Coordinates of C-alpha atoms in Angstrom, one line a residue:
M1 CA 179.6 42.5 30.2
S2 CA 177.3 44.5 27.9
G3 CA 177.2 45.5 24.3
L4 CA 177.0 44.0 20.9
H5 CA 178.7 40.7 21.2
K6 CA 181.7 40.1 18.9
S7 CA 183.5 36.8 18.5
E8 CA 186.0 37.7 21.2
D9 CA 183.3 38.7 23.7
L10 CA 181.7 35.3 23.9
G11 CA 184.7 33.2 22.9
N12 CA 186.9 34.4 25.7
Q13 CA 184.4 33.6 28.4
T14 CA 185.2 30.5 30.3
L15 CA 182.5 27.9 30.3
Q16 CA 181.7 26.5 33.8
P17 CA 179.9 23.2 33.3
S18 CA 180.0 22.5 37.0
S19 CA 177.7 25.4 37.8
S20 CA 175.1 24.7 35.2
A21 CA 175.3 21.0 34.4
L22 CA 172.5 20.3 36.9
Q23 CA 170.4 23.1 35.6
T24 CA 167.7 22.8 33.0
P25 CA 168.2 25.5 30.3
Q26 CA 165.5 28.1 30.7
L27 CA 164.7 31.1 28.5
L28 CA 162.4 33.9 29.9
T29 CA 160.6 36.3 27.6
S30 CA 157.8 38.9 28.0
K31 CA 155.5 36.3 26.6
S32 CA 156.4 33.7 29.2
A33 CA 155.8 36.3 31.9
D34 CA 152.2 36.8 30.7
N35 CA 151.3 33.8 32.7
V36 CA 152.2 35.8 35.8
V37 CA 151.0 39.3 34.8
N38 CA 149.1 40.8 31.9
S39 CA 151.2 42.7 29.4
G40 CA 148.6 45.4 28.7
E41 CA 148.6 47.9 25.9
T42 CA 150.2 51.3 26.1
D43 CA 148.5 54.5 24.8
C44 CA 149.6 57.9 23.8
D45 CA 148.3 60.6 21.4
C46 CA 149.8 58.8 18.4
A47 CA 148.9 55.6 16.6
C48 CA 151.5 52.9 17.1
P49 CA 151.8 50.3 14.4
N50 CA 150.1 46.9 14.9
A51 CA 151.6 45.1 11.9
P52 CA 154.6 43.0 13.1
F53 CA 156.7 40.9 10.7
T54 CA 157.8 37.3 10.6
I55 CA 161.3 36.0 9.8
T56 CA 161.7 33.5 7.0
T57 CA 164.5 31.0 7.2
T58 CA 165.6 27.9 5.4
N59 CA 164.4 24.4 6.4
L60 CA 165.3 24.1 10.1
L61 CA 166.1 20.4 9.7
D62 CA 168.6 20.8 6.9
T63 CA 170.9 23.6 8.2
T64 CA 173.3 24.6 10.9
F65 CA 172.7 27.6 13.2
S66 CA 174.9 30.4 14.5
T67 CA 174.5 33.4 16.8
W68 CA 173.8 36.7 15.1
P69 CA 176.7 39.2 15.4
E70 CA 174.4 42.3 16.1
T71 CA 172.9 40.7 19.2
Y72 CA 173.0 42.8 22.3
T73 CA 173.9 41.1 25.6
V74 CA 174.2 42.2 29.2
S75 CA 174.8 40.5 32.5
L76 CA 171.9 40.7 35.0
R77 CA 172.1 38.9 38.3
Q78 CA 172.7 35.4 39.7
G79 CA 174.4 34.4 36.5
Y80 CA 171.4 35.3 34.3
Q81 CA 172.2 37.0 31.0
L82 CA 170.0 39.2 28.8
A83 CA 170.2 38.7 25.0
F84 CA 168.4 40.8 22.4
S85 CA 168.4 40.2 18.6
P86 CA 167.5 42.9 16.1
F87 CA 165.0 40.3 14.8
A88 CA 163.5 39.4 18.2
P89 CA 159.7 39.2 17.8
A90 CA 158.9 41.0 21.0
G91 CA 161.5 42.2 23.5
P92 CA 164.5 40.7 25.1
S93 CA 165.2 37.2 26.4
V94 CA 166.7 36.2 29.7
L95 CA 168.8 33.1 29.8
N96 CA 169.7 31.1 32.9
P97 CA 173.3 29.9 33.2
A98 CA 172.6 26.6 31.5
A99 CA 170.8 28.3 28.5
W100 CA 173.6 30.9 28.3
Q101 CA 176.2 28.1 28.1
R102 CA 174.3 26.4 25.4
Y103 CA 173.9 29.6 23.5
Q104 CA 177.7 30.2 23.6
T105 CA 178.4 26.9 21.9
F106 CA 176.6 28.2 18.8
H107 CA 178.8 31.2 18.9
Q108 CA 181.9 29.1 19.0
Q109 CA 180.8 26.7 16.2
A110 CA 177.8 26.5 13.9
Q111 CA 175.8 23.3 14.6
P112 CA 172.4 21.7 14.1
L113 CA 169.5 22.1 16.5
K114 CA 169.6 19.3 19.0
E115 CA 168.1 20.4 22.3
T116 CA 164.7 22.0 23.3
I117 CA 166.4 25.2 24.3
D118 CA 167.9 25.4 20.8
H119 CA 164.5 25.8 19.3
E120 CA 163.5 28.3 21.9
L121 CA 166.6 30.4 20.9
V122 CA 165.6 30.1 17.3
Q123 CA 162.1 31.4 18.1
Q124 CA 163.6 34.6 19.5
N125 CA 166.0 34.8 16.5
L126 CA 169.0 34.5 18.8
L127 CA 170.1 31.7 16.5
I128 CA 170.0 32.2 12.8
P129 CA 170.6 29.7 9.9
T130 CA 174.3 29.9 9.2
G131 CA 175.1 32.0 6.2
H132 CA 171.6 33.3 5.8
Q133 CA 170.4 36.9 6.2
P134 CA 167.0 36.9 7.9
Q135 CA 164.2 37.9 5.5
I136 CA 161.5 40.3 6.7
Q137 CA 158.0 39.3 5.8
P138 CA 155.4 41.9 6.9
T139 CA 152.1 40.6 8.1
A140 CA 148.8 42.1 7.4
P141 CA 147.7 44.6 10.1
D142 CA 144.5 43.7 11.9
Q143 CA 143.5 47.1 13.4
L144 CA 142.2 50.3 11.9
T145 CA 142.8 53.3 14.2
A146 CA 141.0 56.6 14.0
W147 CA 141.4 59.9 15.8
L148 CA 138.0 61.6 16.1
H149 CA 138.7 65.3 16.7
V150 CA 135.6 66.1 18.8
T151 CA 136.5 69.7 19.3
N152 CA 139.0 72.5 19.0
A153 CA 138.0 73.9 22.4
C154 CA 140.0 73.4 25.5
N155 CA 140.1 74.7 29.1
L156 CA 144.0 74.6 29.1
D157 CA 146.5 76.5 27.1
C158 CA 149.4 74.1 26.7
P159 CA 152.2 75.9 24.8
Y160 CA 153.2 72.8 22.9
C161 CA 149.7 71.9 21.6
Y162 CA 149.2 71.6 17.9
V163 CA 145.5 72.5 17.9
R164 CA 144.5 76.1 17.0
K165 CA 141.9 76.6 19.7
S166 CA 138.3 77.7 18.9
S167 CA 134.8 76.8 20.0
A168 CA 134.3 74.7 16.9
H169 CA 133.2 71.1 17.6
M170 CA 132.0 68.0 15.7
S171 CA 128.3 67.8 15.0
L172 CA 126.3 64.7 15.9
E173 CA 125.6 64.1 12.3
T174 CA 129.2 64.3 11.3
G175 CA 130.3 62.1 14.2
L176 CA 127.7 59.3 13.5
E177 CA 128.5 59.4 9.8
T178 CA 132.2 59.1 10.6
V179 CA 131.8 56.1 12.8
D180 CA 129.6 54.4 10.3
N181 CA 132.1 54.9 7.5
L182 CA 135.0 53.7 9.6
F183 CA 133.3 50.4 10.4
T184 CA 132.4 50.0 6.7
A185 CA 136.1 50.7 5.7
A186 CA 137.3 48.3 8.3
C187 CA 135.1 45.5 7.1
R188 CA 135.9 46.2 3.4
Q189 CA 139.7 46.0 4.1
G190 CA 139.5 42.9 6.2
F191 CA 140.5 44.4 9.6
S192 CA 139.4 42.4 12.6
R193 CA 139.6 45.3 15.1
I194 CA 138.9 49.0 15.2
K195 CA 140.2 51.5 17.7
L196 CA 138.6 55.0 18.2
K197 CA 140.4 57.8 19.9
Y198 CA 138.1 60.6 21.1
A199 CA 140.3 63.7 21.3
G200 CA 140.5 67.5 20.9
G201 CA 141.0 70.0 22.3
E202 CA 139.4 68.6 25.4
A203 CA 137.0 65.9 24.3
T204 CA 135.1 65.8 27.6
L205 CA 133.8 69.3 27.0
H206 CA 131.4 67.5 24.6
F207 CA 131.0 64.4 26.6
S208 CA 127.4 63.6 25.5
L209 CA 128.7 63.4 21.9
V210 CA 131.4 61.0 23.0
Q211 CA 128.8 58.9 24.7
T212 CA 126.5 58.8 21.7
L213 CA 129.4 57.9 19.3
H214 CA 130.4 55.1 21.7
E215 CA 126.9 53.7 21.7
R216 CA 126.9 53.7 17.8
A217 CA 130.3 52.1 17.8
M218 CA 129.2 49.4 20.2
A219 CA 126.1 48.6 18.1
L220 CA 128.2 48.4 14.9
A221 CA 130.8 46.2 16.6
Q222 CA 128.1 43.8 17.7
K223 CA 126.6 43.8 14.2
T224 CA 129.9 43.4 12.2
G225 CA 131.8 41.2 14.7
L226 CA 134.7 43.6 14.8
E227 CA 136.5 43.9 18.1
L228 CA 136.2 47.5 19.4
R229 CA 138.8 49.4 21.4
E230 CA 138.2 53.0 22.5
V231 CA 140.1 55.7 24.4
V232 CA 139.2 59.2 25.5
L233 CA 142.1 61.6 25.7
S234 CA 141.7 64.2 28.5
N235 CA 143.6 66.7 30.5
G236 CA 141.8 65.5 33.6
V237 CA 140.6 68.9 34.7
T238 CA 136.9 68.7 34.0
L239 CA 136.2 65.1 34.8
T240 CA 133.2 64.6 37.0
S241 CA 132.0 61.7 39.1
T242 CA 129.2 61.1 36.5
M243 CA 131.8 60.9 33.7
L244 CA 134.0 58.5 35.7
N245 CA 131.0 56.3 36.5
W246 CA 130.5 56.0 32.8
F247 CA 134.2 55.1 32.2
E248 CA 133.9 52.4 34.9
S249 CA 130.8 50.9 33.5
T250 CA 131.9 50.9 29.8
Q251 CA 135.6 50.2 30.4
V252 CA 136.4 52.7 27.7
R253 CA 140.1 53.7 28.4
L254 CA 140.8 57.1 29.9
M255 CA 144.1 58.6 29.0
V256 CA 145.1 61.6 31.1
S257 CA 148.0 63.9 30.3
L258 CA 150.3 64.5 33.3
D259 CA 153.7 66.2 32.7
G260 CA 155.1 66.7 36.2
L261 CA 154.4 67.4 39.8
G262 CA 153.1 70.8 40.9
A263 CA 154.8 73.7 39.1
V264 CA 156.4 71.5 36.5
H265 CA 153.0 70.3 35.2
D266 CA 151.5 73.8 35.5
R267 CA 154.4 75.3 33.4
Q268 CA 153.5 73.0 30.5
R269 CA 149.8 72.7 31.0
P270 CA 148.4 76.0 32.4
R271 CA 144.7 76.8 32.4
K272 CA 143.3 79.0 29.7
G273 CA 143.9 82.5 30.8
G274 CA 146.5 81.5 33.3
G275 CA 146.5 79.5 36.5
A276 CA 147.5 76.1 37.8
S277 CA 145.9 72.8 36.7
F278 CA 147.9 70.2 38.6
E279 CA 146.0 70.3 41.9
Q280 CA 142.7 69.7 40.1
V281 CA 144.2 66.8 38.1
M282 CA 145.8 65.3 41.2
H283 CA 142.5 65.5 43.1
T284 CA 140.6 63.9 40.3
L285 CA 143.1 61.0 40.0
E286 CA 143.5 60.3 43.7
N287 CA 139.9 60.9 44.9
L288 CA 137.7 60.1 41.9
V289 CA 139.6 57.7 39.6
Q290 CA 141.6 55.7 42.2
P291 CA 138.5 54.3 44.0
R292 CA 137.0 53.1 40.8
Q293 CA 137.9 50.3 38.5
I294 CA 138.8 52.5 35.5
D295 CA 141.1 51.6 32.6
L296 CA 143.4 54.5 33.2
H297 CA 146.6 55.4 31.3
L298 CA 148.8 58.4 32.0
S299 CA 150.6 60.1 29.1
V300 CA 153.7 62.2 30.0
T301 CA 155.2 64.6 27.6
V302 CA 158.9 65.0 28.3
T303 CA 160.5 68.4 27.4
G304 CA 163.8 69.9 28.1
A305 CA 162.2 71.9 30.9
S306 CA 160.5 68.9 32.6
A307 CA 163.2 66.2 32.1
P308 CA 165.2 67.2 35.2
Y309 CA 162.1 66.5 37.4
L310 CA 160.9 63.4 35.6
A311 CA 162.1 61.0 38.3
D312 CA 159.9 62.6 40.9
L313 CA 156.8 62.2 38.7
V314 CA 157.6 58.6 37.8
Q315 CA 158.0 57.8 41.5
W316 CA 154.6 59.3 42.2
I317 CA 153.0 57.4 39.4
L318 CA 154.5 54.1 40.5
D319 CA 153.4 54.7 44.1
H320 CA 149.8 54.8 42.7
N321 CA 150.5 51.8 40.4
W322 CA 149.1 53.5 37.4
P323 CA 150.3 52.6 33.8
F324 CA 152.0 55.4 31.9
S325 CA 154.0 56.3 28.9
L326 CA 156.9 58.7 28.4
N327 CA 156.6 60.7 25.1
F328 CA 159.1 63.2 23.7
Y329 CA 158.0 66.8 23.0
R330 CA 157.6 67.6 19.3
Q331 CA 157.9 71.2 18.2
T332 CA 154.8 72.7 16.5
P333 CA 154.3 76.0 14.7
L334 CA 152.6 77.2 17.9
S335 CA 155.6 76.3 20.1
A336 CA 158.5 77.3 17.9
D337 CA 159.6 80.1 20.3
R338 CA 159.8 77.8 23.4
Q339 CA 163.5 77.0 23.3
D340 CA 163.3 75.6 26.9
F341 CA 161.2 72.7 25.6
E342 CA 163.8 71.6 23.0
L343 CA 165.2 68.1 23.5
E344 CA 168.8 68.9 24.4
Q345 CA 170.4 65.4 24.4
Q346 CA 172.2 65.4 27.7
I347 CA 169.4 66.9 29.7
I348 CA 166.9 64.4 28.2
I349 CA 169.2 61.4 28.7
E350 CA 170.0 62.3 32.3
G351 CA 166.4 62.9 33.1
M352 CA 165.3 59.6 31.6
Q353 CA 168.1 57.7 33.3
A354 CA 167.0 59.1 36.7
A355 CA 163.5 57.9 36.0
Y356 CA 164.8 54.5 35.0
R357 CA 166.6 54.2 38.3
V358 CA 163.4 54.9 40.1
I359 CA 161.8 52.1 38.1
E360 CA 164.6 49.7 38.9
Q361 CA 164.2 50.4 42.6
T362 CA 160.5 49.7 42.3
I363 CA 161.3 46.3 40.6
D364 CA 163.8 45.5 43.4
Q365 CA 161.3 46.2 46.1
A366 CA 158.2 44.7 44.4
T367 CA 156.5 41.4 44.8
V368 CA 155.2 39.4 41.8
Q369 CA 151.7 40.8 42.5
N370 CA 152.6 44.5 42.3
L371 CA 155.2 44.4 39.6
P372 CA 154.7 46.7 36.6
S373 CA 152.1 44.8 34.6
R374 CA 153.4 45.2 31.1
P375 CA 156.7 44.9 29.3
L376 CA 158.8 47.9 30.2
V377 CA 160.0 48.4 26.6
N378 CA 156.5 49.5 25.7
G379 CA 155.9 53.2 26.1
L380 CA 158.8 54.2 28.3
L381 CA 161.0 55.6 25.5
D382 CA 158.9 57.8 23.3
K383 CA 157.4 55.7 20.4
V384 CA 159.7 52.7 20.9
Q385 CA 157.7 49.5 21.2
S386 CA 158.7 45.9 22.2
Q387 CA 157.1 44.3 19.2
A388 CA 159.2 44.2 16.1
H389 CA 157.9 46.5 13.4
T390 CA 159.1 48.3 10.3
H391 CA 157.1 51.6 10.5
T392 CA 157.1 54.0 13.5
C393 CA 153.3 54.5 13.4
G394 CA 150.3 53.7 11.3
V395 CA 150.3 57.0 9.4
G396 CA 149.7 56.5 5.7
Q397 CA 148.6 52.9 6.3
T398 CA 146.1 52.1 9.1
Y399 CA 145.6 55.4 10.9
A400 CA 143.1 58.2 10.0
V401 CA 142.4 61.5 11.6
V402 CA 138.9 62.9 11.2
T403 CA 138.6 66.6 11.9
H404 CA 135.5 68.2 13.6
T405 CA 134.2 69.0 10.1
G406 CA 134.6 65.5 8.8
Q407 CA 137.7 66.1 6.8
V408 CA 140.5 63.5 6.8
A409 CA 144.1 64.1 7.7
Q410 CA 147.0 61.7 8.0
C411 CA 148.1 62.8 11.4
Q412 CA 146.8 65.0 14.2
M413 CA 149.9 67.1 13.8
H414 CA 148.5 67.9 10.3
L415 CA 144.9 68.8 11.4
D416 CA 145.1 71.9 9.3
Q417 CA 146.4 70.0 6.2
P418 CA 143.5 67.6 5.4
I419 CA 144.0 65.3 2.4
S420 CA 140.3 64.7 1.8
D421 CA 137.1 66.7 2.4
H422 CA 135.2 63.6 3.6
L423 CA 135.8 60.1 4.7
D424 CA 135.2 57.7 1.8
A425 CA 134.8 54.2 3.2
H426 CA 135.7 52.7 -0.2
Q427 CA 138.9 54.8 -0.7
L428 CA 140.1 55.4 2.8
L429 CA 143.4 53.5 2.7
P430 CA 144.5 54.7 -0.7
T431 CA 143.7 58.2 0.4
L432 CA 145.8 57.9 3.5
A433 CA 148.7 56.4 1.5
H434 CA 148.9 59.4 -0.9
G435 CA 149.1 62.2 1.7
P436 CA 152.2 64.4 2.1
I437 CA 153.6 62.5 5.1
Q438 CA 156.0 59.7 3.9
N439 CA 156.1 57.2 6.7
L440 CA 158.8 55.0 5.3
S441 CA 159.9 51.6 6.4
V442 CA 163.1 51.5 8.5
Q443 CA 164.5 49.4 5.7
E444 CA 164.3 52.4 3.5
K445 CA 166.5 54.5 5.8
P446 CA 170.2 53.7 5.0
E447 CA 171.5 55.1 8.3
C448 CA 169.5 52.7 10.3
Q449 CA 170.6 49.5 8.7
T450 CA 173.4 48.6 11.1
C451 CA 171.5 49.5 14.3
T452 CA 170.5 46.7 16.6
Y453 CA 167.4 48.6 17.6
R454 CA 166.2 49.5 14.2
Y455 CA 163.0 47.4 14.4
R456 CA 162.0 49.1 17.7
C457 CA 162.4 52.8 17.1
T458 CA 162.3 52.4 13.2
G459 CA 163.9 55.8 12.7
G460 CA 161.5 57.8 14.9
C461 CA 158.6 60.1 14.2
P462 CA 158.6 60.9 10.5
V463 CA 157.0 64.3 11.0
E464 CA 159.6 65.3 13.5
T465 CA 162.5 63.9 11.4
F466 CA 161.2 65.9 8.3
R467 CA 160.8 69.0 10.3
V468 CA 164.4 68.9 11.5
T469 CA 166.2 67.5 8.4
G470 CA 163.8 68.1 5.4
R471 CA 164.0 64.4 4.6
W472 CA 161.9 61.3 5.2
D473 CA 164.6 58.7 4.6
V474 CA 167.1 59.5 7.4
K475 CA 167.3 58.5 11.0
S476 CA 165.6 60.4 13.8
P477 CA 167.2 63.6 15.2
N478 CA 166.8 61.9 18.5
C479 CA 168.8 58.8 17.5
T480 CA 171.6 59.3 20.1
I481 CA 168.9 59.5 22.8
Y482 CA 167.3 56.3 21.6
Q483 CA 170.6 54.4 21.3
T484 CA 171.8 55.5 24.7
L485 CA 168.5 54.7 26.6
Y486 CA 167.2 51.6 24.8
P487 CA 169.9 49.2 26.2
E488 CA 169.0 50.5 29.7
L489 CA 165.3 49.8 29.1
L490 CA 166.1 46.3 27.9
R491 CA 168.0 45.7 31.1
L492 CA 165.0 47.0 33.2
E493 CA 162.8 44.5 31.3
G494 CA 165.3 41.8 32.0
L495 CA 165.1 42.5 35.8
R496 CA 161.3 42.6 35.6
L497 CA 161.3 39.2 33.9
L498 CA 163.5 37.7 36.6
K499 CA 161.3 39.1 39.4
C500 CA 158.2 37.8 37.5
H501 CA 159.6 34.3 37.7
G502 CA 160.7 34.5 41.3
Y503 CA 164.4 35.1 40.8

């Protein structure tokens, strides 16, 4: 059985107390699996939101509880069932037969909370106070994220890139001033963490600047008490042993773009002036990165041209046990003539499904020690995240892009549309909020209100939606893709959770 459960779906299932009466009800979640493996953090070239919400309910002691009608359920194996509420705090839950039987009783009749498992089901919002609509209460974000556009220069000529290439790069003075102002802004606004993304172009073409900015950021983090996270975005072509020694010693994350194997990658990521880049990237990853203890993350851009070959790439990545994300191509003014890159629904769905089958085979064959080390609903379906949130990204709120000249933009897709000529530490957040991009809450998108997955995809990338529809308040043009694939991703995470716990 799978799908959104209706009264007849659960009500018609025969309870089998003999098979579960001796069992202690157990509920598995991604959080419970953290005792087995670390969940990790996914990375891409966007800024995912870090402001989850809480659900307010009535007094738990004075009310009865029922199941929520929009909950998605699917059978797994050995009698275990997956359940996912739209209001789940972080990913799906897996119920053993005894827990599933107890959950069904609330579907048949509203009742007070009596058993330990009842409270666990409430924590995952699988049980809701009867007659009450859950109320969303946003929580304050704790991280300020900034894209530092080190340079426009690049040694590749990717046809979907949004950067107009030139030799221009950020000066040391501009870079240091930017880092100083970002820390000041973060402290003034009460953030506890700051994340810096060194990007381009190819940021490693000015690696000494990246190193100097990192040193300033480390000093300021120690002085202010802010937690610091950093990532360098790279195409992997010019990485040297010296650079990789630095990544290993500092544990700054290295994100490398990899779009396919062999010709598939070369088609999307050719060298400047022509020529292949895959062999060099593969050599760097296998011979220079793999032997070192580097915080590596691979970012895969999925296009209509690469989707049919995606499963082969995913298998190769899994064989090396590298974390990765799958991100959908977004058309830019520079790629408007590349019709082969467009996200034709069936091609993308079939390509992603083939990749998911490879992941499922890996889970089946894995031991607890070599399982994928983070929730599979993070990063494996474009910008969809496991943690419940209301905005697709931090644009307009907690995300700033600083150009090589020190100007401020809302998004790297809008590098040539700055909203301020300089970064004012005292006015950064108001400046970001009043730019042209309207990153609306999913609650302001009427078409999304009945979708079980609305607090995961949140209506998709606002820039892409506006490009296609001319509106900010409508669902993503990729909605069908998300709705088709997200249930499959939930199932994969359920299988991972079972394996994590030895089932």
